[in-house]
Short mmCIF file of C-alpha atoms and ligand atoms in Angstrom, two decimals:
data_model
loop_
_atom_site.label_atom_id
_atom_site.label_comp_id
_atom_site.label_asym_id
_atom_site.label_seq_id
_atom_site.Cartn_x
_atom_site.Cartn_y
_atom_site.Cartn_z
CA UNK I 3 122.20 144.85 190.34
CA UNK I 4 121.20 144.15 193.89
CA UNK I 5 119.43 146.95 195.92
CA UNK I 6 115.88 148.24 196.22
CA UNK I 7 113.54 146.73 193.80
CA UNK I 8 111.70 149.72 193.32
CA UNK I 9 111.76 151.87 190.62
CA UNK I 10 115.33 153.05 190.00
CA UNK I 11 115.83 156.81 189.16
CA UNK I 12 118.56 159.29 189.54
CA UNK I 13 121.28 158.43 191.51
CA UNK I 14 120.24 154.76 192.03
CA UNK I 15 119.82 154.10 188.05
CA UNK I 16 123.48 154.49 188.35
CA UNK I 17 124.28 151.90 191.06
CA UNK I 18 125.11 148.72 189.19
CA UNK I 19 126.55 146.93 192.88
CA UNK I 20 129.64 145.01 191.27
CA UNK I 21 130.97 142.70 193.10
CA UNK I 22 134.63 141.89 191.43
CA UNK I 23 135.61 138.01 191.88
CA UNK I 24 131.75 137.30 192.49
CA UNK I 25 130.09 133.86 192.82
CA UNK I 26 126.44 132.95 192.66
CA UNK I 27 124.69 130.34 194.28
CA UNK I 28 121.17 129.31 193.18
CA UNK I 29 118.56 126.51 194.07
CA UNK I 30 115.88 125.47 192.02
CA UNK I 31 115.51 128.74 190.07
CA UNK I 32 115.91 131.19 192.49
CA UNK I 33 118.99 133.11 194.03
CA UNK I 34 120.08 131.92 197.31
CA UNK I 35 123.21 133.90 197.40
CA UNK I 36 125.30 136.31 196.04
CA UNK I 37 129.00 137.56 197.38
CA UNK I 38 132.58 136.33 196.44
CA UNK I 39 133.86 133.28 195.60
CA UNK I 40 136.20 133.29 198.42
CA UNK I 41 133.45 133.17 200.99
CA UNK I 42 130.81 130.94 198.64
CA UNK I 43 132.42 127.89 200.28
CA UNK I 44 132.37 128.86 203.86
CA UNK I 45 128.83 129.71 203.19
CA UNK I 46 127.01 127.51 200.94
CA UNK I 47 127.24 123.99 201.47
CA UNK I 48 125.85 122.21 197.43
CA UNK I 49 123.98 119.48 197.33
CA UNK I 50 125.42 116.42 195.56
CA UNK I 51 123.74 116.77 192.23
CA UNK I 52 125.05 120.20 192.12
CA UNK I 53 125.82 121.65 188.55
CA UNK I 54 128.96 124.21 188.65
CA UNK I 55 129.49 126.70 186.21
CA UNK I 56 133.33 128.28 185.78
CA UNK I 57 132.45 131.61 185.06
CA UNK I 58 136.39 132.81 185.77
CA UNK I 59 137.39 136.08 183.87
CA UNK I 60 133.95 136.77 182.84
CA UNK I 61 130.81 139.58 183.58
CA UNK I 62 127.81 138.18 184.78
CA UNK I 63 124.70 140.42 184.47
CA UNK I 64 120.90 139.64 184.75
CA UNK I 65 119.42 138.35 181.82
CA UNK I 66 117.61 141.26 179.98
CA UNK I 67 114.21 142.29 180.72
CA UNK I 68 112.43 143.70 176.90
CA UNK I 69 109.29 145.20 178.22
CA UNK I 70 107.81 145.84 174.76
CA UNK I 71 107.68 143.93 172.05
CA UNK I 72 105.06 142.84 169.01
CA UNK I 73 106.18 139.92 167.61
CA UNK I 74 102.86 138.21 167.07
CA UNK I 75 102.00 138.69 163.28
CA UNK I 76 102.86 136.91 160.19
CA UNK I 77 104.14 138.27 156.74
CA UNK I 78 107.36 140.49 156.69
CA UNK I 79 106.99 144.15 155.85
CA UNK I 80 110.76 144.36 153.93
CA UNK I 81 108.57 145.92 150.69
CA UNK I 82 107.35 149.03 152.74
CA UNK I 83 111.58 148.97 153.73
CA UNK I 84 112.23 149.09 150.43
CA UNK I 85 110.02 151.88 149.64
CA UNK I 86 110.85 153.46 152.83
CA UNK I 87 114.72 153.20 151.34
CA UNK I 88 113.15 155.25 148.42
CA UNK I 89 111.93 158.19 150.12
CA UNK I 90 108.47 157.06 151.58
CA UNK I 91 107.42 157.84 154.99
CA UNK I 92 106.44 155.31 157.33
CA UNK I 93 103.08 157.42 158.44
CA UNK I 94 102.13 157.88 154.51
CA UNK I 95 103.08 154.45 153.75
CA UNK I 96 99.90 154.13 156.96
CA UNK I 97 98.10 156.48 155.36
CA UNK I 98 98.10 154.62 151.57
CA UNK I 99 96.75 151.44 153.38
CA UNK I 100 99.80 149.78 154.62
CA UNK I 101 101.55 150.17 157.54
CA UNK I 102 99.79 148.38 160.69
CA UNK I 103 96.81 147.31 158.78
CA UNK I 104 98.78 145.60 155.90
CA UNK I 105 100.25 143.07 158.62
CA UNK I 106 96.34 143.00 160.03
CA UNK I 107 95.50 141.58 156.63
CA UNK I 108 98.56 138.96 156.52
CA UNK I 109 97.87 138.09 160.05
CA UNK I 110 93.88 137.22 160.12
CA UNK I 111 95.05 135.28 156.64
CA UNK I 112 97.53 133.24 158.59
CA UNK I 113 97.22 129.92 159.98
CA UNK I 114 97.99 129.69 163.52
CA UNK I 115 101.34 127.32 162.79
CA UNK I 116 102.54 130.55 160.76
CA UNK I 117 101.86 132.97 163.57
CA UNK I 118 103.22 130.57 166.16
CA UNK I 119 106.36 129.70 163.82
CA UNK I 120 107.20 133.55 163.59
CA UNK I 121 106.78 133.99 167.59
CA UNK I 122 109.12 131.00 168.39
CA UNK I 123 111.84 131.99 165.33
CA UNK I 124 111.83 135.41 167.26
CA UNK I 125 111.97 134.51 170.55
CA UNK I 126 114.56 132.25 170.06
CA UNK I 127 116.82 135.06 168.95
CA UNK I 128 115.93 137.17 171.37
CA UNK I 129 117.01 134.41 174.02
CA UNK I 130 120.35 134.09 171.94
CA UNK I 131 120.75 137.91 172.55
CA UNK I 132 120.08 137.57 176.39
CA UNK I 133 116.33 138.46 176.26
CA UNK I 134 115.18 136.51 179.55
CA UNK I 135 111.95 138.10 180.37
CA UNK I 136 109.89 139.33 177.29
CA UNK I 137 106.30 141.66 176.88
CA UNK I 138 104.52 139.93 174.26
CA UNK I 139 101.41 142.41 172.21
CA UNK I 140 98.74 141.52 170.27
CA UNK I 141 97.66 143.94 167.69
CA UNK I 142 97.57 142.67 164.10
CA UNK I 143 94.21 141.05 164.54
CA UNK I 144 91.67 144.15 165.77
CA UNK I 145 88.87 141.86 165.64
CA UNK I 146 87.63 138.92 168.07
CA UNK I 147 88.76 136.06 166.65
CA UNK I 148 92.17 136.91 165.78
CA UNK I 149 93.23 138.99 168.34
CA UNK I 150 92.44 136.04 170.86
CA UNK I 151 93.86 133.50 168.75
CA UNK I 152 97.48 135.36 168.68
CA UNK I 153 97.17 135.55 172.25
CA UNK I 154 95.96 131.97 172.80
CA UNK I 155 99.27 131.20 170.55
CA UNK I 156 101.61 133.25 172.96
CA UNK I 157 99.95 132.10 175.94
CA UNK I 158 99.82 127.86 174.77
CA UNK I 159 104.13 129.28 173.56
CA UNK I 160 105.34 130.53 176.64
CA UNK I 161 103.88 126.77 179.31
CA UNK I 162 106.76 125.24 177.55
CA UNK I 163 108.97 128.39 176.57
CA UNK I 164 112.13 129.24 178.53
CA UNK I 165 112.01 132.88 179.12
CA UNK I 166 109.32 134.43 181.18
CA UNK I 167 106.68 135.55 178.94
CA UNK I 168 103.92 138.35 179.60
CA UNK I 169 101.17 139.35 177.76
CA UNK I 170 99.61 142.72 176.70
CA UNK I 171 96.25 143.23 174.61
CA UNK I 172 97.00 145.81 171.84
CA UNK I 173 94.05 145.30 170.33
CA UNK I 174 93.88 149.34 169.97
CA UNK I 175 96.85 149.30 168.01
CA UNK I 176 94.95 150.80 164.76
CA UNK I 177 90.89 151.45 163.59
CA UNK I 178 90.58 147.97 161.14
CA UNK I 179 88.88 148.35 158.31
CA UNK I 180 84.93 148.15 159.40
CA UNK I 181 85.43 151.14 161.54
CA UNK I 182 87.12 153.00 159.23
CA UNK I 183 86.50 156.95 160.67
CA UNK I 184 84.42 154.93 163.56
CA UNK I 185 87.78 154.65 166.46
CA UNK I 186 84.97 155.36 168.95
CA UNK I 187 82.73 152.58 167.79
CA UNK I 188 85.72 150.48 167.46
CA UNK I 189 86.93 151.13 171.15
CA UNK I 190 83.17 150.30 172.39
CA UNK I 191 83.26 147.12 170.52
CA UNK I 192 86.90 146.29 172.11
CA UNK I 193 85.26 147.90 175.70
CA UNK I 194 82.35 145.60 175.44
CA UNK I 195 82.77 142.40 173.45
CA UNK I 196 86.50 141.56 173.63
CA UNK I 197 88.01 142.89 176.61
CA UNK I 198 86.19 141.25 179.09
CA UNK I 199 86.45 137.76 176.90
CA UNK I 200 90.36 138.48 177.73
CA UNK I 201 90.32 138.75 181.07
CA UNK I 202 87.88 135.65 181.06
CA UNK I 203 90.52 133.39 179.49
CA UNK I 204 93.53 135.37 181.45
CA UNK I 205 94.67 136.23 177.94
CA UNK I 206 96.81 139.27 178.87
CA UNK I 207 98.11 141.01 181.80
CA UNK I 208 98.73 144.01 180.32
CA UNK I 209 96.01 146.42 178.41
CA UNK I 210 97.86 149.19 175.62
CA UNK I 211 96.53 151.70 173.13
CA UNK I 212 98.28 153.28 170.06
CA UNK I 213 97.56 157.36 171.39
CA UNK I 214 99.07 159.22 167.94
CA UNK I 215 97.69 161.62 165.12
CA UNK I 216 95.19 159.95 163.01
CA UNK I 217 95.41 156.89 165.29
CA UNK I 218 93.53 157.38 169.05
CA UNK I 219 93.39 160.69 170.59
CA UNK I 220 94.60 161.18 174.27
CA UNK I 221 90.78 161.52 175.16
CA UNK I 222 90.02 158.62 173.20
CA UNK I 223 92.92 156.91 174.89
CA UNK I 224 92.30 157.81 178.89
CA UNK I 225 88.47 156.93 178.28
CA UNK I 226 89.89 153.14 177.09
CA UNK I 227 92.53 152.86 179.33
CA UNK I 228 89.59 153.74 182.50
CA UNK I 229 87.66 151.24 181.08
CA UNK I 230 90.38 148.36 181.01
CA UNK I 231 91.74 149.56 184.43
CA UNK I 232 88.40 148.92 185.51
CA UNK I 233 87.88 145.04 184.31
CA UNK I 234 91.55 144.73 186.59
CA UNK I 235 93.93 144.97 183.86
CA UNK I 236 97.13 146.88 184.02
CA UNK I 237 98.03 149.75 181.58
CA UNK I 238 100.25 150.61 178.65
CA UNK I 239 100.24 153.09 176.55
CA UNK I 240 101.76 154.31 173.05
CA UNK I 241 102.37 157.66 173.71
CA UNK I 242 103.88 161.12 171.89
CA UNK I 243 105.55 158.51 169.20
CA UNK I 244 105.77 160.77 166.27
CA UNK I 245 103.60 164.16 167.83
CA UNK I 246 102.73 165.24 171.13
CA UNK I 247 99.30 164.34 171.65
CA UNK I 248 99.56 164.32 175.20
CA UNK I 249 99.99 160.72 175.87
CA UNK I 250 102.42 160.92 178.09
CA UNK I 251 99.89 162.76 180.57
CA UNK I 252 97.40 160.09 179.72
CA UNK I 253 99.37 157.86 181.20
CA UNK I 254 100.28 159.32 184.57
CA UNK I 255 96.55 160.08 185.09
CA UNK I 256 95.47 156.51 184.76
CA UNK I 257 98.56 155.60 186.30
CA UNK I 258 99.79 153.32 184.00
CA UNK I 259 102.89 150.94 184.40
CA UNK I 260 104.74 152.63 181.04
CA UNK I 261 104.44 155.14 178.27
CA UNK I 262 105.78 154.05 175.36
CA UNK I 263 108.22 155.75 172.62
CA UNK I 264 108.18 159.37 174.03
CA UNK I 265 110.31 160.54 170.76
CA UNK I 266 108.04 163.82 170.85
CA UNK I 267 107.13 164.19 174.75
CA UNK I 268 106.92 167.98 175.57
CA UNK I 269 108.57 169.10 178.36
CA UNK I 270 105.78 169.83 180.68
CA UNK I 271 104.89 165.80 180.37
CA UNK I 272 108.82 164.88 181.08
CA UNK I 273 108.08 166.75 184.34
CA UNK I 274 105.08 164.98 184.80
CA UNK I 275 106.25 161.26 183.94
CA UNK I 276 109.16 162.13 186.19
CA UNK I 277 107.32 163.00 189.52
CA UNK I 278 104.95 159.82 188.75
CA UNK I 279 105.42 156.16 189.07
CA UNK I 280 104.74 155.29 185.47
CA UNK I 281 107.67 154.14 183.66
CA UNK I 282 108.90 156.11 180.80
CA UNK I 283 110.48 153.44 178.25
CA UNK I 284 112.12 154.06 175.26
CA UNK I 285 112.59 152.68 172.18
CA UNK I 286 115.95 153.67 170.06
CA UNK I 287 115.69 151.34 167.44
CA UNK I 288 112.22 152.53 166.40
CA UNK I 289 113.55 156.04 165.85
CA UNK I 290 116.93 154.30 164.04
CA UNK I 291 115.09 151.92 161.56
CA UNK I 292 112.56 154.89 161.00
CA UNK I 293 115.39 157.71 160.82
CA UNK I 294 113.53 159.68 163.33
CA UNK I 295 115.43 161.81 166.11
CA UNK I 296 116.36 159.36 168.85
CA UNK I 297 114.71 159.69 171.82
CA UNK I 298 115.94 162.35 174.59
CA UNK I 299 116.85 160.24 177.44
CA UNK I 300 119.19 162.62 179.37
CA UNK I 301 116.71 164.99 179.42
CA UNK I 302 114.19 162.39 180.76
CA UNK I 303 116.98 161.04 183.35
CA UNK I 304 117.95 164.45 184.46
CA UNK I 305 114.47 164.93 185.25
CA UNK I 306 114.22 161.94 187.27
CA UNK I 307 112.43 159.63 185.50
CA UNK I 308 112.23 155.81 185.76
CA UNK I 309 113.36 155.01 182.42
CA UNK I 310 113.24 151.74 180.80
CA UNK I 311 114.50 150.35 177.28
CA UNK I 312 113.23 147.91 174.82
CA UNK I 313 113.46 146.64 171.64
CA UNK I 314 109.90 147.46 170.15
CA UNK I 315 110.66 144.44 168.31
CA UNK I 316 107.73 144.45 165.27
CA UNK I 317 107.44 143.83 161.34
CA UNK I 318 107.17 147.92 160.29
CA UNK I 319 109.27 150.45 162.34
CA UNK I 320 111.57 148.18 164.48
CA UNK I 321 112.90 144.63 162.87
CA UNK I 322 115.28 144.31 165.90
CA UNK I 323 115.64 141.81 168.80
CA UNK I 324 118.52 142.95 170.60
CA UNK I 325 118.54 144.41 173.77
CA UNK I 326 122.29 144.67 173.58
CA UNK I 327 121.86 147.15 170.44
CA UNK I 328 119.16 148.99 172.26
CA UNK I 329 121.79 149.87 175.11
CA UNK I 330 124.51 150.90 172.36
CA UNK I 331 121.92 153.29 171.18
CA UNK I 332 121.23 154.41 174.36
CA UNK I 333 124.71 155.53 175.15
CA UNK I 334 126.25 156.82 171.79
CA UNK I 335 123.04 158.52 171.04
CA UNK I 336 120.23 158.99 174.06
CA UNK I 337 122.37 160.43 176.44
CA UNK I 338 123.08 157.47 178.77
CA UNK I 339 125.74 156.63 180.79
CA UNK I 340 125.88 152.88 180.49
CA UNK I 341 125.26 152.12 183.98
CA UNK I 342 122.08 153.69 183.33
CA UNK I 343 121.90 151.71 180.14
CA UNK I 344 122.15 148.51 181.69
CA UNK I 345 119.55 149.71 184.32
CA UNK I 346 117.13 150.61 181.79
CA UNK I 347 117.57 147.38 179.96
CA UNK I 348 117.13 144.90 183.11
CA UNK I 349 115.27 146.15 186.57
CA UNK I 350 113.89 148.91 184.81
CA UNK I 351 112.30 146.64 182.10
CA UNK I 352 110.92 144.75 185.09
CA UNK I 353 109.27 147.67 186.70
CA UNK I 354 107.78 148.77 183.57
CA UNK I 355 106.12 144.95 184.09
CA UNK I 356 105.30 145.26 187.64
CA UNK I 357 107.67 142.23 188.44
CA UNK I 358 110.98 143.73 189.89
CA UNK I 359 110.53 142.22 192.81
CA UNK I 360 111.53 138.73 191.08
CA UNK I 361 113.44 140.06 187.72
CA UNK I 362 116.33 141.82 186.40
CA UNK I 363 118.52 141.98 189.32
CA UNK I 364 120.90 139.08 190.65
CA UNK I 365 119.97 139.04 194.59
CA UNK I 366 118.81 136.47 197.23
CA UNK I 367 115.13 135.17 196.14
CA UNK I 368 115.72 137.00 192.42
CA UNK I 369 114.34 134.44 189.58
CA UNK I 370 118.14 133.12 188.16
CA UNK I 371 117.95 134.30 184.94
CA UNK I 372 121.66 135.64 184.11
CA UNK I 373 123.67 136.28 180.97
CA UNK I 374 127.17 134.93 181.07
CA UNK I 375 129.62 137.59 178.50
CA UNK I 376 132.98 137.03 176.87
CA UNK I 377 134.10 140.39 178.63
CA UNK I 378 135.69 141.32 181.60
CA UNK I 379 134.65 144.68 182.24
CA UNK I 380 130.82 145.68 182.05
CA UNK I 381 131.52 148.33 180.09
CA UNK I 382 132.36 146.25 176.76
CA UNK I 383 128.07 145.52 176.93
CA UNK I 384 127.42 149.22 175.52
CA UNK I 385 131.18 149.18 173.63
CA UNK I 386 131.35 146.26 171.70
CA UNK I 387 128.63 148.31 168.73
CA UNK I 388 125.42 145.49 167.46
CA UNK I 389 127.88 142.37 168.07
CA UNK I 390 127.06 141.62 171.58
CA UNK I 391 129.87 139.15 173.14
CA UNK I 392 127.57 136.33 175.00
CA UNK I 393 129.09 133.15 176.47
CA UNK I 394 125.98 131.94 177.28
CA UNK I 395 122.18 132.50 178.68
CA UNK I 396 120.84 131.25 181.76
CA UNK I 397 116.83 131.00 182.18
CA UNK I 398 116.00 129.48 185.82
CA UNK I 399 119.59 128.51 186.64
CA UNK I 400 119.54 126.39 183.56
CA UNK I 401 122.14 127.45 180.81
CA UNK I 402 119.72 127.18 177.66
CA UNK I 403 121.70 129.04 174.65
CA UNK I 404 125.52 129.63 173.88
CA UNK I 405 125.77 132.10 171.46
CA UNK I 406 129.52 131.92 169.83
CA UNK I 407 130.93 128.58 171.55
O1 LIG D 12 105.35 150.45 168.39
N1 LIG D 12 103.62 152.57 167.01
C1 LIG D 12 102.84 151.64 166.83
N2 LIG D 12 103.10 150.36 166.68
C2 LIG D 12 104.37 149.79 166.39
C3 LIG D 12 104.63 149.75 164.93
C4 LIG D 12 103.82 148.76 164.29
C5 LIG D 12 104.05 148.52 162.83
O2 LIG D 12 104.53 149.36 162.04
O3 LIG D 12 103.70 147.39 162.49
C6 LIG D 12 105.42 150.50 167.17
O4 LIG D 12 106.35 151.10 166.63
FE1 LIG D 13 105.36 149.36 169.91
#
């Protein structure tokens, strides 16, 4: 995965830069040098407390880079699943009062051991699964107190947390409650009382919006998104999830980092997101778990879009942590080839986080974050269908999880 650490599109999401017989040399968390083991000795002289790892017969990738992910609630949702199982939609199951706001409800109820015990339970797995680099939302508070307490949680989490953790302010995820038929009072109150509390504690980097039907209109959206760009935050957004509400344009004219989901993107806004620097990241389990269409990502690729995967890990319409299943998906049914599968899931992921310069590749002054695989071909990542075959994670060149030893 060495070369430009820009955003990779077209020909250059294809460029995976194997090198067969390959050795790594890192020094306190960073890559010093990459090449082949033959010339690692001639060139790299190791200091005497050196740790060696035999890697022999086995890929080496960068550790996985999930750009979006909500795993900062408490309660499980498995009795809208079941109902779901039964015929239910997801957006009526919204509709009836459940949905978002039922995990709102469980999550202002919750002490913060519960929310922080659910964070750590899922971020642990995701680690198992070779998530190195993780976007953390808020989103099941939508009121003060709450919504900075879940990011307090994530924030006091990732000081003594292995993987690299960012955060993003969802706190437009749904209209609670007390607005009810207010979202424009409700996006004033988030504009004026607790975004700029947020950026006051450095609570998030990252400021998203849920831009659907019955949710936040794209107006409603851009407006919010302005006023967050403005207090310095970077943007996410929701966008054309489950109908094209123009989201996707949203987000290239407040030129944010990522839109989000993209299942109903029309193809005017593929265009669009595909001349612009916003990344277009998609989310395959979402439309799985919800029995949606999947998302089109040839037609996005083919178009020349910077397109990014994730897991959209979160209690309702994606209870999934692995990045390795998101690239199956992405192959057998998104239209990938799994070069750019393995793109999506690693620099891409980092672009849609502004931090490629330091993630998901494995070149000199990269972060050495690397996932060690029971394979000797690349290709048995996207192959090998929701059993992914890790040897072992390494966060900072330290290994910190073996999977099947
Ligand atoms: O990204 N689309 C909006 N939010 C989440 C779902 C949240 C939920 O159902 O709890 C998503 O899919
Ligand atoms: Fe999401």
């Amino acid at each position: 995965m060495t070369g430009p650490p820009c955003l990779r599109r077209g020909e250059d999401a294809l460029k995976l830069s194997i090198i067969h017989g390959g050795a790594i040399a890192v020094r306190n968390g960073t890559v010093v040098w990459t090449g082949t083991s033959s010339d690692i000795s001639a060139s790299i002289k190791l200091e005497q407390d050196a740790v060696e790892i035999d890697a022999t017969g086995r890929v080496v990738t960068p550790g996985f880079v999930d750009s979006h992910t909500h795993p900062l609630y408490s309660g499980t949702r498995q009795a809208e699943y079941a109902l779901r199982a039964s015929g239910a939609d997801y957006e009526e199951i919204a509709r009836a009062g459940g949905g978002i706001l039922n995990s709102v409800a469980r999550t202002r109820a919750a002490t913060s051991a519960q929310i922080k015990e659910t964070l750590v339970k899922h971020l642990g797995t995701m680690l198992q699964f070779g998530t190195t680099t993780v976007e953390v939302k808020s989103g099941y508070g939508l009121d003060f107190d709450t919504e900075l307490r879940c990011l307090q949680i994530a924030s006091d989490v990732a000081e003594d947390w292995p993987q690299t953790m960012l955060m993003t302010f969802l706190g437009a995820h749904e209209v609670p409650l007390e607005f009810l038929d207010h979202p424009d009072q409700y996006l004033d109150y988030l504009i004026k009382e607790v975004l700029p509390a947020i950026r006051e504690r450095k609570l998030a980097d990252f400021v998203d919006i849920f831009c659907e039907k019955g949710v936040f209109t794209a107006n409603q959206s851009a407006r919010y998104l302005r006023a967050a760009a403005g207090m310095g935050f970077k943007l996410k957004i929701h966008a054309d999830e489950f109908h094209d509400t123009g989201g996707a344009a949203v987000a290239v004219e407040t030129d944010a980092s990522s839109a989000d989901h993209l299942l109903s993107i029309s193809k005017e806004n593929i265009k669009r997101i595909a001349a612009s620097n916003t990344v277009a990241t998609l989310l395959p389990g979402t439309a799985l778990f919800l029995g949606k269409p999947f998302p089109r990502g040839r037609e996005l690729l083919d178009a020349g879009a910077c397109v990014a995967i994730a897991t959209d890990f979160n209690p309702g319409s994606c209870f999934c942590e692995s990045m390795p299943f998101m690239i199956n998906l992405a192959v057998c049914q998104c239209g990938f080839t799994i070069e750019e599968a393995v793109t999506a899931a690693t620099i891409n992921g980092a672009a849609a986080l502004g931090i490629a310069d330091r993630k998901g590749a494995l070149a000199p002054g990269m972060d050495a974050d690397m996932i060690l695989w029971n394979l000797d071909d690349y290709r048995g990542i996207a192959y090998h269908l929701a059993v992914p075959d890790i040897a072992g994670v390494i966060v900072n060149g330290h290994l910190v999880s073996t999977m099947f030893d």
